[in-house]
Short mmCIF file of C-alpha atoms and ligand atoms in Angstrom, two decimals:
data_model
loop_
_atom_site.label_atom_id
_atom_site.label_comp_id
_atom_site.label_asym_id
_atom_site.label_seq_id
_atom_site.Cartn_x
_atom_site.Cartn_y
_atom_site.Cartn_z
CA MET A 1 3.32 -7.24 12.80
CA ARG A 2 1.11 -7.52 15.90
CA SER A 3 4.15 -8.51 17.94
CA LEU A 4 5.44 -4.95 17.52
CA LEU A 5 2.40 -3.49 19.26
CA LYS A 6 2.20 -2.38 22.87
CA PRO A 7 -0.54 -4.09 24.89
CA GLY A 8 -4.02 -2.96 23.92
CA VAL A 9 -3.02 -1.23 20.68
CA LYS A 10 -5.34 -2.10 17.80
CA MET A 11 -4.47 -2.59 14.16
CA MET A 12 -6.21 -1.22 11.11
CA ALA A 13 -4.99 -3.27 8.16
CA VAL A 14 -4.76 -1.00 5.14
CA VAL A 15 -6.13 -2.84 2.10
CA LYS A 16 -6.60 0.08 -0.28
CA ALA A 17 -5.76 -0.19 -3.97
CA ASN A 18 -6.79 -3.85 -4.18
CA ALA A 19 -4.64 -4.60 -1.12
CA TYR A 20 -1.62 -2.93 -2.72
CA GLY A 21 -2.22 -5.00 -5.85
CA HIS A 22 -2.42 -8.32 -4.01
CA GLY A 23 -6.20 -8.78 -4.24
CA ALA A 24 -8.55 -7.12 -1.76
CA LEU A 25 -10.77 -9.99 -0.64
CA PRO A 26 -8.23 -12.79 -0.05
CA CYS A 27 -5.87 -10.39 1.73
CA THR A 28 -8.67 -8.92 3.84
CA GLN A 29 -9.76 -12.39 4.91
CA ALA A 30 -6.19 -13.41 5.75
CA LEU A 31 -5.53 -10.18 7.66
CA LEU A 32 -8.72 -10.46 9.70
CA GLU A 33 -7.86 -14.06 10.56
CA ALA A 34 -4.39 -12.91 11.59
CA GLY A 35 -5.85 -10.42 14.06
CA ALA A 36 -6.48 -7.15 12.23
CA ASP A 37 -9.18 -5.22 14.11
CA THR A 38 -10.40 -2.91 11.36
CA LEU A 39 -9.77 -2.20 7.67
CA GLY A 40 -8.65 0.89 5.78
CA VAL A 41 -9.60 1.38 2.15
CA GLY A 42 -8.88 4.31 -0.14
CA ILE A 43 -12.21 5.07 -1.69
CA VAL A 44 -15.89 4.26 -1.17
CA ALA A 45 -16.03 1.82 -4.10
CA GLU A 46 -13.36 -0.33 -2.45
CA GLY A 47 -15.39 -0.47 0.74
CA ILE A 48 -18.54 -1.43 -1.13
CA GLU A 49 -16.68 -4.22 -2.93
CA LEU A 50 -15.64 -5.73 0.40
CA ARG A 51 -19.14 -5.38 1.88
CA GLU A 52 -20.66 -7.06 -1.17
CA GLN A 53 -18.25 -9.94 -0.65
CA GLY A 54 -19.43 -10.40 2.91
CA ILE A 55 -16.83 -8.51 4.94
CA ARG A 56 -18.48 -7.26 8.15
CA ALA A 57 -15.46 -5.73 9.94
CA PRO A 58 -15.35 -1.93 10.37
CA ILE A 59 -14.12 -0.27 7.16
CA HIS A 60 -12.68 3.26 7.17
CA VAL A 61 -12.53 5.13 3.86
CA LEU A 62 -9.20 6.91 4.31
CA VAL A 63 -9.44 9.37 1.44
CA GLY A 64 -12.94 10.58 2.25
CA VAL A 65 -15.97 11.07 0.02
CA LEU A 66 -17.24 13.04 -2.89
CA PRO A 67 -20.81 14.35 -2.65
CA ASP A 68 -22.17 11.69 -5.00
CA GLU A 69 -20.64 8.89 -2.89
CA VAL A 70 -22.15 9.88 0.45
CA ASP A 71 -25.31 7.75 0.19
CA ASP A 72 -23.29 4.66 -0.73
CA LEU A 73 -20.95 5.30 2.20
CA ILE A 74 -23.81 5.47 4.67
CA GLN A 75 -25.83 2.60 3.26
CA ASN A 76 -22.84 0.28 3.34
CA ASP A 77 -21.91 1.18 6.93
CA LEU A 78 -18.53 2.55 5.92
CA THR A 79 -16.90 5.27 7.98
CA THR A 80 -15.13 8.24 6.43
CA THR A 81 -12.31 10.60 7.16
CA LEU A 82 -13.73 14.00 8.09
CA TYR A 83 -11.69 17.08 7.23
CA SER A 84 -14.19 19.89 6.81
CA ARG A 85 -17.36 21.38 8.19
CA SER A 86 -18.96 21.30 4.76
CA LEU A 87 -18.50 17.55 4.58
CA ALA A 88 -19.97 17.18 8.09
CA LYS A 89 -23.05 19.10 7.07
CA MET A 90 -23.55 17.03 3.95
CA LEU A 91 -23.02 13.73 5.82
CA SER A 92 -25.54 14.70 8.47
CA GLN A 93 -28.15 15.78 5.94
CA ARG A 94 -27.86 12.57 3.94
CA ALA A 95 -27.79 10.40 7.06
CA SER A 96 -31.02 11.93 8.38
CA GLN A 97 -32.71 11.43 5.02
CA LEU A 98 -31.66 7.79 5.10
CA GLY A 99 -32.57 7.42 8.77
CA LYS A 100 -29.04 6.30 9.68
CA GLU A 101 -25.93 7.33 11.62
CA VAL A 102 -22.56 7.91 10.03
CA GLY A 103 -19.21 7.23 11.69
CA VAL A 104 -16.35 9.67 11.09
CA HIS A 105 -12.63 9.83 11.79
CA LEU A 106 -11.38 13.37 12.32
CA LYS A 107 -8.26 14.21 10.41
CA VAL A 108 -5.70 16.64 11.74
CA ASP A 109 -3.06 17.93 9.34
CA THR A 110 0.21 17.96 11.24
CA GLY A 111 2.53 18.41 8.28
CA MET A 112 1.32 16.51 5.24
CA GLY A 113 -0.53 19.38 3.59
CA ARG A 114 -3.12 17.06 2.14
CA LEU A 115 -6.20 16.40 4.27
CA GLY A 116 -7.30 17.66 7.64
CA VAL A 117 -7.82 20.63 9.90
CA PRO A 118 -4.93 22.36 11.68
CA PRO A 119 -4.33 21.11 15.27
CA ASP A 120 -5.64 24.38 16.71
CA ASP A 121 -8.95 23.99 14.90
CA ILE A 122 -9.76 20.54 16.25
CA THR A 123 -11.82 21.61 19.27
CA GLY A 124 -13.70 24.02 17.03
CA LEU A 125 -14.53 21.18 14.64
CA VAL A 126 -15.65 18.87 17.46
CA GLU A 127 -17.83 21.64 18.92
CA TYR A 128 -19.38 22.15 15.49
CA LEU A 129 -20.07 18.40 15.26
CA GLN A 130 -22.01 18.46 18.55
CA GLY A 131 -24.83 20.00 16.52
CA PHE A 132 -25.19 16.85 14.41
CA LYS A 133 -26.70 14.00 16.39
CA ASN A 134 -26.32 11.43 13.61
CA ILE A 135 -22.56 11.88 13.29
CA ARG A 136 -20.60 9.46 15.47
CA ILE A 137 -16.99 10.47 16.10
CA GLU A 138 -14.93 7.27 16.09
CA SER A 139 -11.38 8.57 16.15
CA ILE A 140 -8.93 11.37 15.61
CA PHE A 141 -5.92 10.81 13.43
CA THR A 142 -3.09 12.26 11.40
CA HIS A 143 -0.69 11.02 8.73
CA PHE A 144 3.09 11.25 8.55
CA SER A 145 4.86 12.64 5.52
CA SER A 146 8.38 11.46 6.29
CA ALA A 147 8.35 8.61 8.82
CA ASP A 148 10.78 6.69 6.60
CA ASP A 149 13.37 9.50 6.80
CA GLU A 150 16.65 8.87 8.53
CA ASP A 151 16.22 12.19 10.34
CA PRO A 152 13.43 11.76 12.93
CA ALA A 153 12.92 15.50 13.53
CA PHE A 154 9.98 16.13 11.23
CA THR A 155 8.04 13.06 12.40
CA GLN A 156 8.70 13.92 16.03
CA ASN A 157 7.32 17.37 15.33
CA GLN A 158 4.23 15.85 13.72
CA ILE A 159 3.74 13.65 16.80
CA GLU A 160 4.00 16.75 19.01
CA ARG A 161 1.48 18.63 16.93
CA PHE A 162 -0.86 15.64 17.09
CA GLN A 163 -0.39 15.43 20.86
CA SER A 164 -1.22 19.11 21.16
CA ALA A 165 -4.51 18.49 19.32
CA LEU A 166 -5.26 15.65 21.76
CA ASP A 167 -4.39 17.88 24.72
CA GLN A 168 -6.70 20.62 23.48
CA LEU A 169 -9.55 18.14 23.17
CA LYS A 170 -8.90 16.83 26.66
CA LYS A 171 -8.88 20.35 28.06
CA ALA A 172 -12.20 21.04 26.37
CA LYS A 173 -13.48 17.77 27.91
CA PHE A 174 -14.14 16.10 24.58
CA ASN A 175 -13.62 12.39 24.79
CA ILE A 176 -12.79 10.74 21.48
CA PRO A 177 -12.49 6.95 21.56
CA LEU A 178 -9.30 6.42 19.53
CA ALA A 179 -6.20 8.32 18.42
CA HIS A 180 -3.91 7.02 15.68
CA CYS A 181 -1.16 8.08 13.32
CA ALA A 182 1.36 5.29 12.58
CA ASN A 183 1.82 3.99 9.05
CA SER A 184 4.30 1.15 8.41
CA ALA A 185 7.38 3.35 8.57
CA ALA A 186 6.30 4.91 11.87
CA LEU A 187 5.41 1.53 13.33
CA LEU A 188 8.91 0.33 12.48
CA GLN A 189 10.81 3.45 13.55
CA PHE A 190 8.70 5.34 16.12
CA PRO A 191 7.22 3.10 18.84
CA GLU A 192 5.95 6.28 20.54
CA SER A 193 3.62 6.85 17.59
CA GLN A 194 1.37 3.87 18.36
CA PHE A 195 -1.30 5.67 20.44
CA ASP A 196 -4.48 3.48 20.38
CA LEU A 197 -4.26 2.03 16.89
CA VAL A 198 -1.76 1.66 14.04
CA ARG A 199 -2.44 1.70 10.30
CA PRO A 200 0.21 -0.31 8.47
CA GLY A 201 -0.11 -1.05 4.78
CA ILE A 202 3.05 -1.88 2.86
CA ALA A 203 4.74 -3.80 5.69
CA LEU A 204 1.77 -6.18 5.91
CA TYR A 205 2.66 -7.20 2.38
CA GLY A 206 6.26 -7.83 3.38
CA ALA A 207 7.75 -4.86 1.57
CA LEU A 208 9.72 -1.95 2.98
CA PRO A 209 8.41 1.62 2.95
CA THR A 210 11.87 2.55 1.68
CA GLN A 211 15.07 0.62 1.19
CA GLY A 212 16.59 2.76 3.93
CA LEU A 213 14.51 0.89 6.53
CA ALA A 214 16.15 -2.47 5.75
CA THR A 215 18.56 -2.17 8.68
CA VAL A 216 15.77 -1.08 11.04
CA VAL A 217 13.81 -4.20 10.08
CA GLU A 218 16.89 -6.40 10.50
CA SER A 219 17.45 -5.20 14.04
CA LEU A 220 13.75 -5.59 14.93
CA THR A 221 13.89 -9.14 13.59
CA LEU A 222 16.90 -9.90 15.79
CA LYS A 223 15.23 -8.48 18.89
CA ASN A 224 11.77 -9.95 18.33
CA LYS A 225 11.46 -13.61 17.41
CA ASN A 226 7.86 -13.18 16.30
CA PHE A 227 8.58 -10.46 13.79
CA SER A 228 9.87 -10.59 10.25
CA LEU A 229 8.91 -9.16 6.89
CA LEU A 230 8.36 -11.77 4.22
CA PRO A 231 7.32 -10.66 0.74
CA VAL A 232 3.75 -11.76 0.09
CA MET A 233 3.85 -11.35 -3.68
CA GLN A 234 6.06 -13.00 -6.26
CA TRP A 235 5.55 -12.11 -9.92
CA LYS A 236 6.10 -14.94 -12.36
CA THR A 237 5.56 -15.67 -16.01
CA LYS A 238 6.71 -18.32 -18.48
CA ILE A 239 8.81 -18.29 -21.62
CA LEU A 240 6.50 -18.00 -24.61
CA THR A 241 9.10 -18.75 -27.28
CA ILE A 242 12.86 -18.67 -27.84
CA ASN A 243 14.58 -17.24 -30.92
CA SER A 244 18.16 -17.83 -32.11
CA LEU A 245 19.30 -14.40 -33.27
CA PRO A 246 22.68 -13.91 -34.97
CA LYS A 247 25.13 -11.27 -33.72
CA GLY A 248 24.03 -7.79 -34.82
CA THR A 249 20.27 -8.41 -34.73
CA PRO A 250 18.12 -5.60 -33.31
CA VAL A 251 15.45 -6.56 -30.76
CA SER A 252 12.09 -4.79 -30.25
CA TYR A 253 10.74 -1.30 -30.99
CA GLY A 254 13.27 1.38 -31.78
CA LYS A 255 16.21 -1.08 -31.99
CA LYS A 256 17.25 -0.11 -28.44
CA PHE A 257 19.14 -3.38 -28.12
CA VAL A 258 21.29 -5.14 -30.72
CA THR A 259 22.73 -8.61 -30.05
CA GLN A 260 26.48 -8.47 -29.40
CA ARG A 261 26.90 -12.21 -30.04
CA ASN A 262 24.90 -15.07 -31.50
CA SER A 263 22.09 -15.09 -28.94
CA LEU A 264 19.14 -16.97 -27.60
CA ILE A 265 16.44 -14.41 -26.94
CA ALA A 266 13.34 -15.52 -25.04
CA THR A 267 10.05 -13.71 -25.46
CA LEU A 268 7.85 -13.36 -22.37
CA PRO A 269 4.09 -12.65 -22.49
CA VAL A 270 4.28 -9.71 -20.10
CA GLY A 271 4.62 -6.01 -20.83
CA TYR A 272 3.77 -2.52 -19.69
CA ALA A 273 0.04 -3.23 -19.83
CA ASP A 274 0.73 -5.66 -17.00
CA GLY A 275 2.62 -3.05 -15.01
CA LEU A 276 6.10 -3.87 -16.24
CA GLU A 277 7.09 -0.27 -16.75
CA ARG A 278 8.89 0.75 -19.93
CA ILE A 279 11.46 2.62 -17.89
CA LEU A 280 12.84 -0.82 -16.92
CA THR A 281 13.86 -1.43 -20.54
CA ASN A 282 17.41 -2.79 -20.79
CA LYS A 283 17.82 -2.32 -17.02
CA MET A 284 16.04 -5.11 -15.19
CA GLN A 285 16.93 -8.73 -14.71
CA VAL A 286 14.68 -11.76 -14.30
CA LEU A 287 15.29 -15.28 -13.00
CA VAL A 288 15.38 -18.25 -15.38
CA ARG A 289 16.41 -21.71 -14.14
CA GLY A 290 17.74 -20.12 -10.96
CA HIS A 291 19.96 -17.57 -12.73
CA LYS A 292 19.69 -13.84 -13.28
CA VAL A 293 19.40 -12.87 -16.94
CA SER A 294 19.03 -9.45 -18.55
CA GLN A 295 15.92 -8.01 -20.08
CA VAL A 296 16.76 -6.68 -23.55
CA GLY A 297 15.01 -4.38 -26.01
CA THR A 298 12.12 -2.01 -25.42
CA ILE A 299 9.41 -3.44 -23.16
CA CYS A 300 6.26 -3.72 -25.30
CA MET A 301 2.61 -3.53 -24.23
CA ASP A 302 2.13 -7.29 -23.93
CA MET A 303 5.61 -8.74 -24.29
CA CYS A 304 9.25 -8.30 -23.46
CA MET A 305 12.45 -10.14 -24.28
CA VAL A 306 15.25 -11.56 -22.14
CA ASP A 307 18.69 -12.86 -23.09
CA VAL A 308 18.91 -16.57 -22.17
CA THR A 309 22.04 -17.37 -24.19
CA ASP A 310 23.92 -18.46 -21.07
CA ILE A 311 21.20 -20.67 -19.61
CA ASP A 312 21.81 -24.38 -20.14
CA GLY A 313 18.77 -26.36 -21.16
CA VAL A 314 16.46 -23.36 -21.33
CA GLN A 315 13.10 -24.25 -22.86
CA GLU A 316 9.85 -22.69 -23.90
CA GLY A 317 7.44 -22.86 -20.97
CA ASP A 318 10.19 -22.39 -18.37
CA GLU A 319 9.14 -20.36 -15.33
CA VAL A 320 10.45 -16.79 -15.25
CA VAL A 321 10.50 -14.75 -12.04
CA LEU A 322 10.19 -10.97 -12.40
CA PHE A 323 10.46 -10.54 -8.64
CA GLY A 324 10.51 -13.25 -6.02
CA ARG A 325 12.56 -16.36 -5.48
CA GLN A 326 13.79 -19.10 -7.78
CA GLY A 327 16.35 -21.68 -6.64
CA GLN A 328 18.98 -19.84 -4.64
CA GLU A 329 18.36 -16.47 -6.27
CA THR A 330 16.01 -13.67 -5.27
CA ILE A 331 14.96 -10.44 -6.93
CA GLU A 332 13.32 -8.04 -4.47
CA VAL A 333 10.43 -5.85 -5.51
CA ASP A 334 12.43 -3.01 -3.96
CA ALA A 335 15.22 -3.68 -6.46
CA MET A 336 12.79 -3.43 -9.35
CA ALA A 337 11.36 -0.27 -7.81
CA ALA A 338 14.82 1.29 -7.55
CA LEU A 339 15.52 0.57 -11.24
CA ALA A 340 12.16 2.07 -12.16
CA GLU A 341 12.98 5.15 -10.05
CA THR A 342 9.98 4.56 -7.83
CA ILE A 343 8.94 2.77 -4.63
CA SER A 344 7.71 -0.78 -4.07
CA TYR A 345 4.17 0.55 -3.52
CA GLU A 346 3.88 1.72 -7.11
CA ILE A 347 5.22 -1.52 -8.56
CA LEU A 348 2.88 -3.66 -6.43
CA CYS A 349 -0.21 -1.53 -7.11
CA GLY A 350 0.73 -1.43 -10.77
CA VAL A 351 0.65 -5.17 -11.41
CA GLY A 352 -2.11 -5.21 -13.99
CA ARG A 353 -5.60 -6.60 -13.65
CA ARG A 354 -5.00 -9.25 -16.27
CA VAL A 355 -2.16 -10.82 -14.28
CA PRO A 356 -3.88 -13.70 -12.45
CA ARG A 357 -3.34 -13.72 -8.68
CA VAL A 358 -2.71 -17.23 -7.40
CA TYR A 359 -2.97 -17.67 -3.64
CA ILE A 360 -0.79 -20.21 -1.93
CA PRO A 361 -2.01 -20.97 1.61
C1 LIG B 1 -1.90 4.32 2.82
C2 LIG B 1 -2.10 4.83 4.18
C3 LIG B 1 -1.54 4.16 5.28
C4 LIG B 1 -0.60 2.99 5.13
O1 LIG B 1 0.65 3.45 4.69
P1 LIG B 1 1.91 2.45 4.51
O2 LIG B 1 3.03 3.36 4.21
O3 LIG B 1 1.56 1.57 3.37
O4 LIG B 1 2.04 1.70 5.79
C5 LIG B 1 -1.85 4.63 6.54
N1 LIG B 1 -2.66 5.70 6.71
C6 LIG B 1 -3.18 6.39 5.68
C7 LIG B 1 -4.04 7.58 5.93
C8 LIG B 1 -2.92 5.98 4.38
O5 LIG B 1 -3.44 6.66 3.35
#
């Protein structure tokens, strides 16, 4: 990913939500080794977890803080997004009580309607902050709502609005160290959005922001020998048991599948409690012995069934790939996401806690 950056541009690796389900600590360590400059987490608790595990790199809490999290933020040397004067006041009060400084990243809302002050209010906010000596302004940033769109117009407009906030600050002679806005989709599609730092998440894990960006990634890969997106996560299980079910036998809750032939139905020890969403029932495929086979019958909490009638030599204990590679076949997380009517992010974050993460160096 670094090979996409212009000289001098820094990278904040976004490791929120347990590193998009991949495991916060191992991914953070790998990303820092690979040249990430800073880290982005969602909430204070995620930042504390990394600090307690020895991570010293700067950590920005992207979502911001609730009043009862402010002390933990300050004591763990985390920095927060700042989007209101009331938060500034509270941060400053708590920091003085604790005898510390607190670092903040000013958020400008350029079209997301979620967090931040309007571009025209930014100099007002910075002026207000001059009154608080223990608040250290580290950056100014914004977030794109539609950088994965085919139509660039809205993102270009957000970039312009962000630039106007920067211009206003410059005119008022306020010097803020860093400006940033690019998420993965913007980094892939809008080189002009790099400013001083970029904040990719999903692409670091080798997944696409949306399927629509597949061709963009292909052409970047052709142009830049150092760049490619390789999926970091594969999701695997094993066959728990295999049943011979005669033609006409219903399978699982609600009899949503009935065998159309004498069948071999394998039961897998994975279900919706592991993040295998029920909406995938009778839709998804998995890999067994290098072949795609269909999932059949309602996905249960802890189990689901697949039809292995056509798989020669299939045995209990065989590896099953839910997404990832097996032999010559691949199932992309994006394909599962499409069937579940969602995006890869939700599938990856949704892989349950009880699914062991195994790291292969
Ligand atoms: C999650 C997040 C990102 C990363 O987004 P991706 O689409 O995963 O690259 C960047 N910035 C902010 C503020 C975020 O919340």
